[in-house]
PDB file of C-alpha atoms in Angstrom:
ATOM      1  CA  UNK A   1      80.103 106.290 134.361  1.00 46.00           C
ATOM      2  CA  UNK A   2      82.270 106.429 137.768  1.00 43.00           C
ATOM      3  CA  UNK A   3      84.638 104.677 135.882  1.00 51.00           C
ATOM      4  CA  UNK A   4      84.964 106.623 133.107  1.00 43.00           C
ATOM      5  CA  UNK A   5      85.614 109.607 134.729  1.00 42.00           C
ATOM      6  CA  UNK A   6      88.089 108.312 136.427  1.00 45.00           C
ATOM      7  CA  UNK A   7      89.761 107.676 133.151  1.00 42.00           C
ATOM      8  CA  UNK A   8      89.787 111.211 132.216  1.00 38.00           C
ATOM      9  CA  UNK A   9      91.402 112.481 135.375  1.00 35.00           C
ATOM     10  CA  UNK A  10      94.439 110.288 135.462  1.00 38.00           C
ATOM     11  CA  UNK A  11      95.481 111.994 132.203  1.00 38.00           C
ATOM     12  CA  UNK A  12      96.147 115.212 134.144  1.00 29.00           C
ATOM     13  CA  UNK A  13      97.431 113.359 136.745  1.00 33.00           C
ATOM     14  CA  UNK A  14      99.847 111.243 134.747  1.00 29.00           C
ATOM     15  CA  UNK A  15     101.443 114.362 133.693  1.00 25.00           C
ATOM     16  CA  UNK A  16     102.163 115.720 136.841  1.00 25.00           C
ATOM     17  CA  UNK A  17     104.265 112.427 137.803  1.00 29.00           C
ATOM     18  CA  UNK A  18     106.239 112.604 134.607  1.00 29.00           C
ATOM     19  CA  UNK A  19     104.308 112.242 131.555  1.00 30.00           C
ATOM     20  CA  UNK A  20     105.589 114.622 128.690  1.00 26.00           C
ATOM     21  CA  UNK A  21     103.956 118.004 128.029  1.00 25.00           C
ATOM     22  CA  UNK A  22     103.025 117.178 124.621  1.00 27.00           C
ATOM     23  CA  UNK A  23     100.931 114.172 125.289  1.00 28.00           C
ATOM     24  CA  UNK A  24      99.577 116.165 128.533  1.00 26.00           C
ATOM     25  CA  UNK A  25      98.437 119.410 126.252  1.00 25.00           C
ATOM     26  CA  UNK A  26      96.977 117.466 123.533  1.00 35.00           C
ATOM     27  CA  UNK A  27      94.642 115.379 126.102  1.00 35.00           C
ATOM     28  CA  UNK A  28      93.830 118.515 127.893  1.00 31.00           C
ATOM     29  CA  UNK A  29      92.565 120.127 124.525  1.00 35.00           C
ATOM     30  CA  UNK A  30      90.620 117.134 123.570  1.00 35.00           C
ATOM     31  CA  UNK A  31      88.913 116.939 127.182  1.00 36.00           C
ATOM     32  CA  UNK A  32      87.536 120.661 126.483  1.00 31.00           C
ATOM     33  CA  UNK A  33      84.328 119.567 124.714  1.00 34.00           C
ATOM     34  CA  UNK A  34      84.626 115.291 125.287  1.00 34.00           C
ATOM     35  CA  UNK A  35      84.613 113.742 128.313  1.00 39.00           C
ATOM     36  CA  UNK A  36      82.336 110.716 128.566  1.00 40.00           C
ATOM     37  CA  UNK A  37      79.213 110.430 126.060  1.00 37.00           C
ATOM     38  CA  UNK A  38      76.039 109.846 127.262  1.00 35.00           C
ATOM     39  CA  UNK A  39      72.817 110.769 125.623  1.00 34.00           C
ATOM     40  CA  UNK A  40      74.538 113.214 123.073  1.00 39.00           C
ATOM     41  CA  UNK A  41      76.081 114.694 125.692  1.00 42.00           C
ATOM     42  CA  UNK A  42      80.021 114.813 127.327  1.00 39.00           C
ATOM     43  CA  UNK A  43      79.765 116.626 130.954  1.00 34.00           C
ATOM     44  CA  UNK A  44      82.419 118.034 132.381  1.00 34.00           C
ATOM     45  CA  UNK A  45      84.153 116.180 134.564  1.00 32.00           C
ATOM     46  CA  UNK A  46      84.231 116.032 138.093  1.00 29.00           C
ATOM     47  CA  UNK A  47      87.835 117.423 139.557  1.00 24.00           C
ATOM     48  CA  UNK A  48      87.278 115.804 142.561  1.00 28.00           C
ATOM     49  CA  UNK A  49      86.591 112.313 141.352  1.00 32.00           C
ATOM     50  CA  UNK A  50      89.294 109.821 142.983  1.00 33.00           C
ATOM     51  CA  UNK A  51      91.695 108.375 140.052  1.00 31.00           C
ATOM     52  CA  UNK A  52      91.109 104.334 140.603  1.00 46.00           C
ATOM     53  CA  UNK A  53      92.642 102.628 137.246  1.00 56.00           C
ATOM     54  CA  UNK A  54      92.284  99.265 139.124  1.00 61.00           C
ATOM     55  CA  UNK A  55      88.505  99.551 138.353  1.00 84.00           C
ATOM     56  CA  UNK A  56      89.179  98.426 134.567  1.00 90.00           C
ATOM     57  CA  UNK A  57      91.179  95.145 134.390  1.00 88.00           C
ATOM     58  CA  UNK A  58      94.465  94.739 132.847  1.00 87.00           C
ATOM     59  CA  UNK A  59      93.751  91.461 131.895  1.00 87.00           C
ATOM     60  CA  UNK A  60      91.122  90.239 129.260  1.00 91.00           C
ATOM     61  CA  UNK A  61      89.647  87.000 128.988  1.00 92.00           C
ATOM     62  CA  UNK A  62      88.711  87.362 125.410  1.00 96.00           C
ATOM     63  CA  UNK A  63      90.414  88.359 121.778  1.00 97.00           C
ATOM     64  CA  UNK A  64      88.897  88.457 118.344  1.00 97.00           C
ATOM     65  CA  UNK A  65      86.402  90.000 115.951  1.00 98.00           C
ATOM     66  CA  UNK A  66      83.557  88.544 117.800  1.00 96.00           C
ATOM     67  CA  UNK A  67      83.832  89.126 121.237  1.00 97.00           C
ATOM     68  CA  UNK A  68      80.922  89.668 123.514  1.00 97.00           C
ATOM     69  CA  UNK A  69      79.924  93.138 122.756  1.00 98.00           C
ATOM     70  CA  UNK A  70      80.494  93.839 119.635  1.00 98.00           C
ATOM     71  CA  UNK A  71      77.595  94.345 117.077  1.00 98.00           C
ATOM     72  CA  UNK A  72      77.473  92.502 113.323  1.00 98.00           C
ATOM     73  CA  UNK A  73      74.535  92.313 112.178  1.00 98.00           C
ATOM     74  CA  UNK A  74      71.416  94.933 112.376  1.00 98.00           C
ATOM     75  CA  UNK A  75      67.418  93.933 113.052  1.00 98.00           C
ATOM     76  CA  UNK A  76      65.697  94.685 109.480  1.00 98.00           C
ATOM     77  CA  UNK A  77      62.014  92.543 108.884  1.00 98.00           C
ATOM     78  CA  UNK A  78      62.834  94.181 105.121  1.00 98.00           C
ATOM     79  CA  UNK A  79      65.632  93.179 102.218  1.00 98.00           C
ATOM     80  CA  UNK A  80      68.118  95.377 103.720  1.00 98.00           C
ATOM     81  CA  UNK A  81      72.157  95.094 103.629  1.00 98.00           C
ATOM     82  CA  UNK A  82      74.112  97.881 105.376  1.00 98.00           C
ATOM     83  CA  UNK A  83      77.077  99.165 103.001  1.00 99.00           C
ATOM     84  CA  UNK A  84      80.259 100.053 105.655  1.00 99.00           C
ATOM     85  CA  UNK A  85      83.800 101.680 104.264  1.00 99.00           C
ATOM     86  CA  UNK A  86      86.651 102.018 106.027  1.00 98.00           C
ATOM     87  CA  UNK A  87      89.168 104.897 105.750  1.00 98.00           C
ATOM     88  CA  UNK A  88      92.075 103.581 108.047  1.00 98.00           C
ATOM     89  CA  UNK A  89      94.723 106.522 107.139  1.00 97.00           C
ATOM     90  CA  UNK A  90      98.721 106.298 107.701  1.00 96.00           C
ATOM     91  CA  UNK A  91     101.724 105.948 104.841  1.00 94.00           C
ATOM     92  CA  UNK A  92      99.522 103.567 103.257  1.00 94.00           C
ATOM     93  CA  UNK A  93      95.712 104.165 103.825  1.00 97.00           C
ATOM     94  CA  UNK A  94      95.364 107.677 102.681  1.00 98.00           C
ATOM     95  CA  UNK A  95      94.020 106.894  99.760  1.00 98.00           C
ATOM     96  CA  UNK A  96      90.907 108.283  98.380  1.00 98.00           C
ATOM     97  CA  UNK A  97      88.597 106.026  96.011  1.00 98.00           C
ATOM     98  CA  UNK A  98      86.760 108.401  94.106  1.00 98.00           C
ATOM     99  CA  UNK A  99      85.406 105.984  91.723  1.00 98.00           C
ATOM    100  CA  UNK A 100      83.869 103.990  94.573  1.00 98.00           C
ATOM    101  CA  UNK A 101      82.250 107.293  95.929  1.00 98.00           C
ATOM    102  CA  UNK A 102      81.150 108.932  92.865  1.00 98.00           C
ATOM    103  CA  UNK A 103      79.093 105.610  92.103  1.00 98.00           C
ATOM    104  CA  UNK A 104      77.617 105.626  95.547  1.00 98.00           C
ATOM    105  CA  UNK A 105      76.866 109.487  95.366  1.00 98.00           C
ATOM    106  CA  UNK A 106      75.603 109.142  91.471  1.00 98.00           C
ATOM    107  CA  UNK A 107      73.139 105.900  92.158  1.00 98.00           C
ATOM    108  CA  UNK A 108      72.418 107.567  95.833  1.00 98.00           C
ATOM    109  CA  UNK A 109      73.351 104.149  97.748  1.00 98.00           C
ATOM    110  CA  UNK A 110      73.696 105.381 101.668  1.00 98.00           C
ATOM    111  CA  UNK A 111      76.701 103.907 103.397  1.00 98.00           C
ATOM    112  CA  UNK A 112      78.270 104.289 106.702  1.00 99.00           C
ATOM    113  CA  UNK A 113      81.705 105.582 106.935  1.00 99.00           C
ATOM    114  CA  UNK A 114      84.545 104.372 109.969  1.00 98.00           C
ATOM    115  CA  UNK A 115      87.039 107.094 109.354  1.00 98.00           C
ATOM    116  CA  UNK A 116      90.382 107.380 111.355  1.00 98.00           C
ATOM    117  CA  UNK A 117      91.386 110.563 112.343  1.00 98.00           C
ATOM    118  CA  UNK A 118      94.999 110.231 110.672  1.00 98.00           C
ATOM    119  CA  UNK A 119      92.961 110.054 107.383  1.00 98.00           C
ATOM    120  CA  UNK A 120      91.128 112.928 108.201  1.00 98.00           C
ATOM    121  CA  UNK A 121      94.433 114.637 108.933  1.00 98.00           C
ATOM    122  CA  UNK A 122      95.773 114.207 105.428  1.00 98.00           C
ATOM    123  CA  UNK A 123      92.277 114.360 103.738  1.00 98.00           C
ATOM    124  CA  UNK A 124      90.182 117.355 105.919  1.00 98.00           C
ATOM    125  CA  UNK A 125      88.736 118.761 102.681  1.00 98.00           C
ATOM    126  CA  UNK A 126      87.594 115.658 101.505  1.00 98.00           C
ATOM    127  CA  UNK A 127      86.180 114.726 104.974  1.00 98.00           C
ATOM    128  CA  UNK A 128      84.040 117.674 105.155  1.00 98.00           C
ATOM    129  CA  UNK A 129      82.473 116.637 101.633  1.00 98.00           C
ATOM    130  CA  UNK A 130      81.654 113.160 102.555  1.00 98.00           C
ATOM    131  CA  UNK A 131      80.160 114.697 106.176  1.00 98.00           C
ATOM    132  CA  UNK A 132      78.544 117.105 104.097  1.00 98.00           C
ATOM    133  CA  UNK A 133      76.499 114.580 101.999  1.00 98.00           C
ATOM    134  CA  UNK A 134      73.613 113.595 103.155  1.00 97.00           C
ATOM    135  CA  UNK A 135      73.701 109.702 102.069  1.00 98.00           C
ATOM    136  CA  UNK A 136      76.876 108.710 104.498  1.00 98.00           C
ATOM    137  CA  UNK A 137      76.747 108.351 108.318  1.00 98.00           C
ATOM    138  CA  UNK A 138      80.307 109.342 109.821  1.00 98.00           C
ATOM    139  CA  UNK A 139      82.121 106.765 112.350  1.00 98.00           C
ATOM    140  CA  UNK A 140      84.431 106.633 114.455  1.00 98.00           C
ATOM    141  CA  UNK A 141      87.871 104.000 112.933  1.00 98.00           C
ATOM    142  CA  UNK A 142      90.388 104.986 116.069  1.00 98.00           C
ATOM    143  CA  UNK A 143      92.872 107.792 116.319  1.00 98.00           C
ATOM    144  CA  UNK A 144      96.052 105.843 115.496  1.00 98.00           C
ATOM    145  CA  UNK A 145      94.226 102.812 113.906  1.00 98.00           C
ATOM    146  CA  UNK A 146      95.075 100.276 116.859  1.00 98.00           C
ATOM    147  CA  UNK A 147      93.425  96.767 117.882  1.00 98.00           C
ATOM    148  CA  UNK A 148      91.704  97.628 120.830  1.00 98.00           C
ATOM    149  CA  UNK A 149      93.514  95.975 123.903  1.00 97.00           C
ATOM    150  CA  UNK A 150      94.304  96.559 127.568  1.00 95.00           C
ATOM    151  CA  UNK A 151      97.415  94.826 127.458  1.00 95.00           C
ATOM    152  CA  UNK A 152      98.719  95.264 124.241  1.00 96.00           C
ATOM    153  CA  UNK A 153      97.855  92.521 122.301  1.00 97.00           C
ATOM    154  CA  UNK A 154      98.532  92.310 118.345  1.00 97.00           C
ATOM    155  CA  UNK A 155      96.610  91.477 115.559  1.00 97.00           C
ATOM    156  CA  UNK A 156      97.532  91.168 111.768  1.00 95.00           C
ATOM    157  CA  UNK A 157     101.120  92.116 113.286  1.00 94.00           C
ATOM    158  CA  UNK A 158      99.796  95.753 114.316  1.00 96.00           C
ATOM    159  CA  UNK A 159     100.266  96.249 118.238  1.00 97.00           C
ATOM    160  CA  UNK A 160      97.052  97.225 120.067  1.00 98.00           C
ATOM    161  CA  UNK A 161      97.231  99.268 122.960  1.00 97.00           C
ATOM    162  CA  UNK A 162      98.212  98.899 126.238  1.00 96.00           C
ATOM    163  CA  UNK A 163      96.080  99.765 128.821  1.00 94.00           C
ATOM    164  CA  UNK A 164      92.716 100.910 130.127  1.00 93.00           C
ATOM    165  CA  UNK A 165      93.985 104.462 129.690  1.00 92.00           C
ATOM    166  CA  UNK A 166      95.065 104.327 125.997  1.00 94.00           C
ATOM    167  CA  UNK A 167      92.125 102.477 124.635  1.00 94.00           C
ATOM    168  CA  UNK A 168      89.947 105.801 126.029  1.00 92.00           C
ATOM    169  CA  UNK A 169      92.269 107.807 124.049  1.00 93.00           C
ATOM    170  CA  UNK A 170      92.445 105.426 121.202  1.00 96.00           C
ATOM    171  CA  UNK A 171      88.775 106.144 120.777  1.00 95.00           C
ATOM    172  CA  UNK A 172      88.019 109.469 122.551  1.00 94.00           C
ATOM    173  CA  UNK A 173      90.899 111.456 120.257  1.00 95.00           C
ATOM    174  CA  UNK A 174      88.694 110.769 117.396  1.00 97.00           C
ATOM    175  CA  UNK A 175      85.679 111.415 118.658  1.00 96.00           C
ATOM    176  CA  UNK A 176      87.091 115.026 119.472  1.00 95.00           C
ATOM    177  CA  UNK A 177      88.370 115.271 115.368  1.00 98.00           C
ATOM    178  CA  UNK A 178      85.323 114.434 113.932  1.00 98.00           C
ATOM    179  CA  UNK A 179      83.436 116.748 116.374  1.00 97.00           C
ATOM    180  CA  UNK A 180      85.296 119.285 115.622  1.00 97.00           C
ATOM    181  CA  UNK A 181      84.942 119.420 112.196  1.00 98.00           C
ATOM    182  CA  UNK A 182      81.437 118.072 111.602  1.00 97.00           C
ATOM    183  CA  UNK A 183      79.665 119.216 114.816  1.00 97.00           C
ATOM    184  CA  UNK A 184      78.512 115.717 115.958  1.00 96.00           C
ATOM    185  CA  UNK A 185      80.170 113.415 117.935  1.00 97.00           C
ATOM    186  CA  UNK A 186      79.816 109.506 116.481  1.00 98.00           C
ATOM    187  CA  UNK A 187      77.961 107.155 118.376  1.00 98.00           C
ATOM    188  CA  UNK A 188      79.590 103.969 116.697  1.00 98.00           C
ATOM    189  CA  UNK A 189      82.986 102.979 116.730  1.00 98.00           C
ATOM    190  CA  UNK A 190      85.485  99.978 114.763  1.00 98.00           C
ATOM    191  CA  UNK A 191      88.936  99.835 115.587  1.00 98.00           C
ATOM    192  CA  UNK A 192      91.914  99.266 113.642  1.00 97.00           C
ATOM    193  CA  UNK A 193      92.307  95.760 112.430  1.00 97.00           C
ATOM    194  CA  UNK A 194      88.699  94.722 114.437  1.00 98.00           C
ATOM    195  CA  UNK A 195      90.093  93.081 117.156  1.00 98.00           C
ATOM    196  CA  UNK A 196      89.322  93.969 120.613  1.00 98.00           C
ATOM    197  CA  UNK A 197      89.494  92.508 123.534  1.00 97.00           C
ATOM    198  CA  UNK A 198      86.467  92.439 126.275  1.00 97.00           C
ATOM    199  CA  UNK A 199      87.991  94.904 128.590  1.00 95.00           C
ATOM    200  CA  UNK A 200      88.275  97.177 126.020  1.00 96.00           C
ATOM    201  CA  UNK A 201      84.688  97.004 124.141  1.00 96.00           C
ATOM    202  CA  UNK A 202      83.039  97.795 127.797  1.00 94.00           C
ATOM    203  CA  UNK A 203      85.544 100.791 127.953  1.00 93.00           C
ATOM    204  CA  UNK A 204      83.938 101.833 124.788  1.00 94.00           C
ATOM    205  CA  UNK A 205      80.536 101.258 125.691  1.00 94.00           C
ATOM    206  CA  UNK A 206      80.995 103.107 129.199  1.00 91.00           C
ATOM    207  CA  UNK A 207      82.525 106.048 126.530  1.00 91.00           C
ATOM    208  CA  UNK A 208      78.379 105.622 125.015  1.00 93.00           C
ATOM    209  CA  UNK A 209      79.269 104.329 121.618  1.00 96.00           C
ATOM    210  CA  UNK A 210      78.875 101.072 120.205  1.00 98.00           C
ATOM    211  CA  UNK A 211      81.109  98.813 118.725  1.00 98.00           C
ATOM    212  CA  UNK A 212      80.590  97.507 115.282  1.00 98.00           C
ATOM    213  CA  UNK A 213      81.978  94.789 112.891  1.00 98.00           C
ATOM    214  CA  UNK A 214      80.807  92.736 110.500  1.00 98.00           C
ATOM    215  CA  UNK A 215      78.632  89.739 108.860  1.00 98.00           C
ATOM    216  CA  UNK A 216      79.411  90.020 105.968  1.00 98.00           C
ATOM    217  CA  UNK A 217      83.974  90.437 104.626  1.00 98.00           C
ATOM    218  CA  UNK A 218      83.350  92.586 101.173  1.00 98.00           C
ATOM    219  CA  UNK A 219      87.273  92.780 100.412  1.00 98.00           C
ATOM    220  CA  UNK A 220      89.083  91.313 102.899  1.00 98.00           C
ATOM    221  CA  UNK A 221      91.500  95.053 103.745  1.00 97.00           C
ATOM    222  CA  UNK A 222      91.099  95.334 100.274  1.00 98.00           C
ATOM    223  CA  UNK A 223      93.114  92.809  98.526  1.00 98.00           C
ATOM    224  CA  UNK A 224      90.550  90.897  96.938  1.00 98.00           C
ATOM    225  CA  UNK A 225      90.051  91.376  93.339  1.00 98.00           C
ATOM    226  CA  UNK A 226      87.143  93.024  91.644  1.00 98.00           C
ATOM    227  CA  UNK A 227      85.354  89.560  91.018  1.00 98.00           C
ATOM    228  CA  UNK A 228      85.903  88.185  94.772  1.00 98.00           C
ATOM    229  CA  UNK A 229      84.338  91.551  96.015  1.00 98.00           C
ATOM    230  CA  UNK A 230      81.602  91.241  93.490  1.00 98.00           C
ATOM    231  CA  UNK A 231      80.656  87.177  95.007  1.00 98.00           C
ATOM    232  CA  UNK A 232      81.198  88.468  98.795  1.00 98.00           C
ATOM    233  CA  UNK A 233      78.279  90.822  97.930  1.00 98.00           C
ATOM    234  CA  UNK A 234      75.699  88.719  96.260  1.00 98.00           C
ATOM    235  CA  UNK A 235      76.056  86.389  99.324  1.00 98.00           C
ATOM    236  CA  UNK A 236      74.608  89.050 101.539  1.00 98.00           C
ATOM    237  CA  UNK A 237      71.766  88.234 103.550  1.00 98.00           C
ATOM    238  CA  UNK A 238      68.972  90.925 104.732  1.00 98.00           C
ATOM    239  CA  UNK A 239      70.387  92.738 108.148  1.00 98.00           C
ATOM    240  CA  UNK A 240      74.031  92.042 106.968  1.00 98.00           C
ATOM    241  CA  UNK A 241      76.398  94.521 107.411  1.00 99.00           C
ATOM    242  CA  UNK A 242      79.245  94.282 104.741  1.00 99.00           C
ATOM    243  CA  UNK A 243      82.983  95.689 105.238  1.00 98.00           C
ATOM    244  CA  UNK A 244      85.039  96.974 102.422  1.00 98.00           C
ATOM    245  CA  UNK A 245      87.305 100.349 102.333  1.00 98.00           C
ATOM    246  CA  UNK A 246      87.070 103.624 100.753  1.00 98.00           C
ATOM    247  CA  UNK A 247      90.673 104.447 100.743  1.00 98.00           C
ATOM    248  CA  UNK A 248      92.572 102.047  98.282  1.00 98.00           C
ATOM    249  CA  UNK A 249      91.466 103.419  94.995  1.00 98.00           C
ATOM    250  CA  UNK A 250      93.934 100.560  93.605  1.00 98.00           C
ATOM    251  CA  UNK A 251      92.042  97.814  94.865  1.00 98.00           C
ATOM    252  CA  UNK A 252      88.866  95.785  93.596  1.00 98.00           C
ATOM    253  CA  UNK A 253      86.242  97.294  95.919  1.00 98.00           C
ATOM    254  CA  UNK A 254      85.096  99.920  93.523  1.00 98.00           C
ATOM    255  CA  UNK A 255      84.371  97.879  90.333  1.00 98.00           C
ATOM    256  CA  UNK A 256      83.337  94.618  92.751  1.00 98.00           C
ATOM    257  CA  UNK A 257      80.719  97.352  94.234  1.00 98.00           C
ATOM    258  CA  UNK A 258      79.721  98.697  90.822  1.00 98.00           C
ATOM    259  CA  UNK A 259      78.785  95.327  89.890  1.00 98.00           C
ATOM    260  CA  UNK A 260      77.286  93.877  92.571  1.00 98.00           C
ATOM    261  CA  UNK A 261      74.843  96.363  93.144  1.00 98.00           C
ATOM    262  CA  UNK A 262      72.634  96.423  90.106  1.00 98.00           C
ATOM    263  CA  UNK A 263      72.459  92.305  90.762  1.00 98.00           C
ATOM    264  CA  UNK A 264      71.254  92.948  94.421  1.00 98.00           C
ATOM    265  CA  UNK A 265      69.148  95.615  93.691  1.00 98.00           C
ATOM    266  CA  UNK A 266      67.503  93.098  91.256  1.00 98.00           C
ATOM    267  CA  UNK A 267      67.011  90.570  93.653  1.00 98.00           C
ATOM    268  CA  UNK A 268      65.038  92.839  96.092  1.00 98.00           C
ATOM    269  CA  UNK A 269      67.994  94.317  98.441  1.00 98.00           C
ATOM    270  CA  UNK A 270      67.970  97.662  99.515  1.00 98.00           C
ATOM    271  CA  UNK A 271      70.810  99.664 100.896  1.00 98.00           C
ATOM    272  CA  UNK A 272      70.557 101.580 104.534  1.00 98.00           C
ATOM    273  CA  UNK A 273      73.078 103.187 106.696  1.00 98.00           C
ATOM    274  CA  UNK A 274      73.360 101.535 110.538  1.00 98.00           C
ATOM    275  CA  UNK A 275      71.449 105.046 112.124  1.00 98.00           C
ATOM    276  CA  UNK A 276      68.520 103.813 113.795  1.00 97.00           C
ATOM    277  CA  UNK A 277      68.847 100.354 113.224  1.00 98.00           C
ATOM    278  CA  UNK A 278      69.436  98.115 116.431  1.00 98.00           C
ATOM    279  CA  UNK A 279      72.662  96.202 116.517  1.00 98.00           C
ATOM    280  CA  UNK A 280      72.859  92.815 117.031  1.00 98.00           C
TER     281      UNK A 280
END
């Protein structure tokens, strides 16, 4: 928690040595309501709290998908898979799949949702719909959609960010978006790309969320085809939790979905969102 808070400080203080007003006024309107989650709650922070960046390392000994921390897989003694979309925003992931959500809303499958706040930017009306409806759980997918890194690693050619400081903000501006708009603060988070490195995971945890992946790939960033999406779902195994995208209505995932449902659904499966679950 110490920690933490000293995160939030050196924002303020950053500016003061240089930092440009723009970055400096956005953080200070996102610190109004979020400082560090714990227990539902963000308390304001502590103005006197020394600013000691050295506490977080800017060196990680770990990389990947899998690294300790992060959560794949949920505890379920039933036939349960856990349906997860991504909405990663930008030039290119801005998309909305309506297909894939109409079929989800119309056969009332839950799901949980990672949205990035860039896609809520260019999609706010939408947003509040899917928020609105009672089958999704909303996420947290990262503010610019960045591997999350201490030292600026890359993954799938996307640079992650660069330090202790900008992984907070990497996750924290979000969690001040979808807050805003919905009321509730997310308690789970996935970053761009799903590569962090350990550093960066216990930032996140310190923050009070969790960090989830996967088990199961449902359309690899949605390029597989309709039929590849369709197999990656009937290999799911009870407590899975699947990743495909809800913002490429070009791509497979919404016919792959449509037709791998009725087939699970036959075979016993049942479809939960991750709330309440524990995370393995």
């Amino acid at each position: 928690m110490l920690r933490v808070l000293s995160l939030i400080i050196v924002g303020v203080a950053i500016f003061f040595q240089g930092c440009s007003e723009v970055v400096f006024i956005e953080k200070v309107n996102s610190q109004k309501q979020l400082d560090v989650r714990k227990k539902g709650e963000f308390p304001e922070k502590d103005s006197n709290q020394l600013v000691d960046w050295t506490s977080y390392p800017s060196h990680s000994t770990s990389w990947g998908e899998n690294v300790t921390g992060v959560k794949t897989t949920f505890y379920t003694e039933n036939k349960e898979i856990a349906l997860t979309f991504d909405a990663c925003g930008g030039q290119y992931g801005s998309g909305y799949d309506e297909k894939l959500i109409d079929f989800l809303t119309k056969e009332q499958i839950p799901a949980t949702l990672f949205i990035n706040k860039r896609w809520i930017t260019e999609n706010e009306e939408l947003f509040v719909e899917l928020a609105e409806n009672r089958l999704f759980q909303i996420e947290n997918h990262g503010t610019e959609h960045l591997p999350l890194s201490v030292n600026g690693r890359t993954a799938w050619g996307i640079q992650g960010t660069n330090s202790p400081e900008e992984v907070f903000w990497e996750v924290v501006g979000n969690q001040e978006e979808v807050k805003r708009i919905t009321g509730r603060y997310p308690t789970m988070f996935r970053s761009g790309t799903a590569y962090y490195d350990d550093v960066a995971v216990e930032i996140v945890e310190d923050i009070g969320l969790q960090v989830v992946n996967y088990s199961l790939l449902g359309d690899a960033g949605a390029t597989f085809s309709s039929q590849k999406v369709k197999h990656a779902l009937l290999q799911a195994k009870p407590g899975d939790i699947a990743l495909l995208h809800m913002n490429q209505p070009q791509s497979g995932t919404a016919q792959g979905v449509i037709e791998a449902i009725p087939i699970l659904e036959e075979a016993g499966f049942s479809f939960v969102t991750l709330e309440g679950y524990e995370l393995r």
